[in-house]
Tab-separated table of C-alpha atoms in Angstrom:
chain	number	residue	atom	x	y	z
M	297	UNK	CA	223.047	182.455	209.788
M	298	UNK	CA	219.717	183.321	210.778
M	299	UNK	CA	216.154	182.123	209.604
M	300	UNK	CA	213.944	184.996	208.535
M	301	UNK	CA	210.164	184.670	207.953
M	302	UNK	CA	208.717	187.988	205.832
M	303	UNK	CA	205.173	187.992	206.801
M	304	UNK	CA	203.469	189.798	203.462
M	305	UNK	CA	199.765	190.843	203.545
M	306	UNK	CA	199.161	190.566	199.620
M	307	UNK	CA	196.255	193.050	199.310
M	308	UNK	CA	198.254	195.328	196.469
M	309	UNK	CA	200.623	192.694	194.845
M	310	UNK	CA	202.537	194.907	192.624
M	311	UNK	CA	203.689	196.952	195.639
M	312	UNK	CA	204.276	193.908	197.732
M	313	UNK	CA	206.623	192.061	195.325
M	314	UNK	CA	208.741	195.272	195.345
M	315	UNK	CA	208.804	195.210	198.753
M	316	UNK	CA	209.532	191.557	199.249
M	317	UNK	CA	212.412	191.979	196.690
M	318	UNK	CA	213.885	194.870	198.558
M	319	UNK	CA	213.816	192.823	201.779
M	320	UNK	CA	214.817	189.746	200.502
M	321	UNK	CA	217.804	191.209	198.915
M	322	UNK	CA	219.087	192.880	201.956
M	323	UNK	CA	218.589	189.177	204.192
M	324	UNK	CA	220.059	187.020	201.282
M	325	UNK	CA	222.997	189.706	201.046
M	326	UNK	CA	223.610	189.144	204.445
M	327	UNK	CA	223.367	185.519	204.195
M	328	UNK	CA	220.477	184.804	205.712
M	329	UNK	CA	217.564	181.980	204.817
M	330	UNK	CA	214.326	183.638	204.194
M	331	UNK	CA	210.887	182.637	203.776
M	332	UNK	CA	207.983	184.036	202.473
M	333	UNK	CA	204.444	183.735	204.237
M	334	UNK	CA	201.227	185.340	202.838
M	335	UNK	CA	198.410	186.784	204.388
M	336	UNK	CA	194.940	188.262	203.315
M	337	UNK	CA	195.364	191.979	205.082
M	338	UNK	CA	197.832	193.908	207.433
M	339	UNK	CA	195.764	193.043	210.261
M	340	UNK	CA	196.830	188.942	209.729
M	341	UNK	CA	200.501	190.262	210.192
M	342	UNK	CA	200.934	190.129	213.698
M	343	UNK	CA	198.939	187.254	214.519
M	344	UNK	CA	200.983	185.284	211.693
M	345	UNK	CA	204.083	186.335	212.927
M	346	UNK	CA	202.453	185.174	216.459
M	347	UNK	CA	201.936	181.443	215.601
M	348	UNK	CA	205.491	181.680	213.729
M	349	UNK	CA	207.267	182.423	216.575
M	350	UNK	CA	205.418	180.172	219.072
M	351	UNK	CA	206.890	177.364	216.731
M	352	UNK	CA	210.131	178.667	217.438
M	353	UNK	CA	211.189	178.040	213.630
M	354	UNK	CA	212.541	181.744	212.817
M	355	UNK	CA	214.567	184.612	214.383
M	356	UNK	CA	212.946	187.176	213.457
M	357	UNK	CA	210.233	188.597	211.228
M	358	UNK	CA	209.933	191.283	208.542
M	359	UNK	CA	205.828	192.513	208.355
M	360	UNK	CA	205.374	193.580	204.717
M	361	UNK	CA	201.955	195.356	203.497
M	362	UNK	CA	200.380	198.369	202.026
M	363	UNK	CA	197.717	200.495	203.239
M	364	UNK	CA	196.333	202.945	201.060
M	365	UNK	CA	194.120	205.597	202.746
M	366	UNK	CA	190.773	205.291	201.049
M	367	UNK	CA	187.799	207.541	201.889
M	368	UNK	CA	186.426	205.598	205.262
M	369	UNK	CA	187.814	204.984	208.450
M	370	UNK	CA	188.932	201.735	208.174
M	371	UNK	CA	192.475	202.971	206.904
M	372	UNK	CA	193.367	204.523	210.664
M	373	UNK	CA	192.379	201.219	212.089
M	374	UNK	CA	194.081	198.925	209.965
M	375	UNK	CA	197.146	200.874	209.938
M	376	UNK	CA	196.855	201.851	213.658
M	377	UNK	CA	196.136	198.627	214.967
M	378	UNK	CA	199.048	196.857	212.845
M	379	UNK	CA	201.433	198.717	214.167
M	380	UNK	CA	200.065	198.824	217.762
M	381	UNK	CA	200.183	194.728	217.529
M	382	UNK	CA	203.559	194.341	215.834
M	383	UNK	CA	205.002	196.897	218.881
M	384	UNK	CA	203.533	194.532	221.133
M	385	UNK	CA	204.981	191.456	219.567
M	386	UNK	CA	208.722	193.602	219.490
M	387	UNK	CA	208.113	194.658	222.938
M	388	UNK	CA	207.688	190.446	223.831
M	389	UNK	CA	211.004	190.018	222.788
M	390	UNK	CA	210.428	189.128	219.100
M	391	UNK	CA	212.725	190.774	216.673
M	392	UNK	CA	210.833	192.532	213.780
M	393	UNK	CA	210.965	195.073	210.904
M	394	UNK	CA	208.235	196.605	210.199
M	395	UNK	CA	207.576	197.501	206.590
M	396	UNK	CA	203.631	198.154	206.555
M	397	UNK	CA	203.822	200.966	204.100
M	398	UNK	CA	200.634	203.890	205.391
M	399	UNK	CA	200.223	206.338	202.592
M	400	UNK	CA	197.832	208.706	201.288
M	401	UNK	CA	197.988	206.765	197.375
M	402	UNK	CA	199.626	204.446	195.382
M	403	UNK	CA	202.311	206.930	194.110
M	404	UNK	CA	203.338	207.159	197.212
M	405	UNK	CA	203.647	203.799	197.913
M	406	UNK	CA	205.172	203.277	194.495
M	407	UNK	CA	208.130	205.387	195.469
M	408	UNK	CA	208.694	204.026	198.964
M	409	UNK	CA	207.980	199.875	197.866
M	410	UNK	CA	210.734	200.555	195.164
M	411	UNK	CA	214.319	199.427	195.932
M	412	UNK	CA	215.642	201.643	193.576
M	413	UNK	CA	214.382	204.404	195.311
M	414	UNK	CA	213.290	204.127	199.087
M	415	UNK	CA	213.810	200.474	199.436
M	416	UNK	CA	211.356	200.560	202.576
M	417	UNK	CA	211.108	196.634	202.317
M	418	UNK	CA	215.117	196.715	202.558
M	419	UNK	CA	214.697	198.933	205.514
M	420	UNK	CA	212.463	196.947	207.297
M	421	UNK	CA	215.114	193.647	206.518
M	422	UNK	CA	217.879	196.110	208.246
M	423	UNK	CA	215.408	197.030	211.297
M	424	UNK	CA	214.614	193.080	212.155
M	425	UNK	CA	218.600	192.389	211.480
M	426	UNK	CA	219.223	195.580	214.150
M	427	UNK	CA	216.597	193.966	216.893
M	428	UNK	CA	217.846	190.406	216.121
M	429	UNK	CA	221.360	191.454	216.874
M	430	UNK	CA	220.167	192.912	220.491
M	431	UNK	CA	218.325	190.025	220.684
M	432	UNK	CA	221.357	188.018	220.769
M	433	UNK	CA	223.483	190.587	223.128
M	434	UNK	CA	220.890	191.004	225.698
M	435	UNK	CA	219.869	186.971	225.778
């Protein structure tokens, strides 16, 4: 089975550990080892996940974070530039989900960090699981 690092930026903790247990259930279901790593923002994801894989100690990588739009800029750049570097690190060859929640408030975020509802952390599991498996059939 695979080793699976979930890279969490712990800025909005209640949200996270929804999101962690979503993902966590759909690796461990699957029989996967998984390991949790935490970081200060959504901007530490990518560069985490980074150093992780230069190690060569995981197979892939589920990015888990929430950013809430407040009333500056700084929400398009955080959430912009995450994703821009985890599509890099994806486009390298490293297999990850990303579940970087971007949403206009917390009820929002509530609904979509939720595995009883939208399970986004699950979905970002199943997304890493999907790249890992091309990983493996492309070489």
């Amino acid at each position: 089975m695979a080793r699976i690092l979930i890279v969490e930026a712990r800025f909005y903790a209640h949200l996270n550990d929804m999101l962690v247990a979503g993902a966590r259930a759909e690796l461990e279901a699957h029989g996967h080892t998984v390991e949790v790593l935490t970081v200060p923002g959504a901007l530490e994801i990518p560069g985490a996940i980074s150093l992780a894989a230069e190690a060569e100690l995981y197979d892939a990588y589920v990015a888990i974070g929430v950013v809430i739009r407040g009333e500056t800029y700084h929400f398009e750049i955080v959430a912009g530039e995450s994703a821009r570097a985890i599509m890099a690190l994806t486009m390298d060859g490293i297999a990850i989900g990303n579940g970087i929640l971007t949403v206009e408030n917390e009820e929002q975020a509530l609904v979509r960090a939720d595995p009883a509802q939208k399970d986004k952390g699950g979905e970002a599991a199943k997304a890493a699981l999907a790249l890992l498996s091309l990983q493996e059939r492309f070489g």
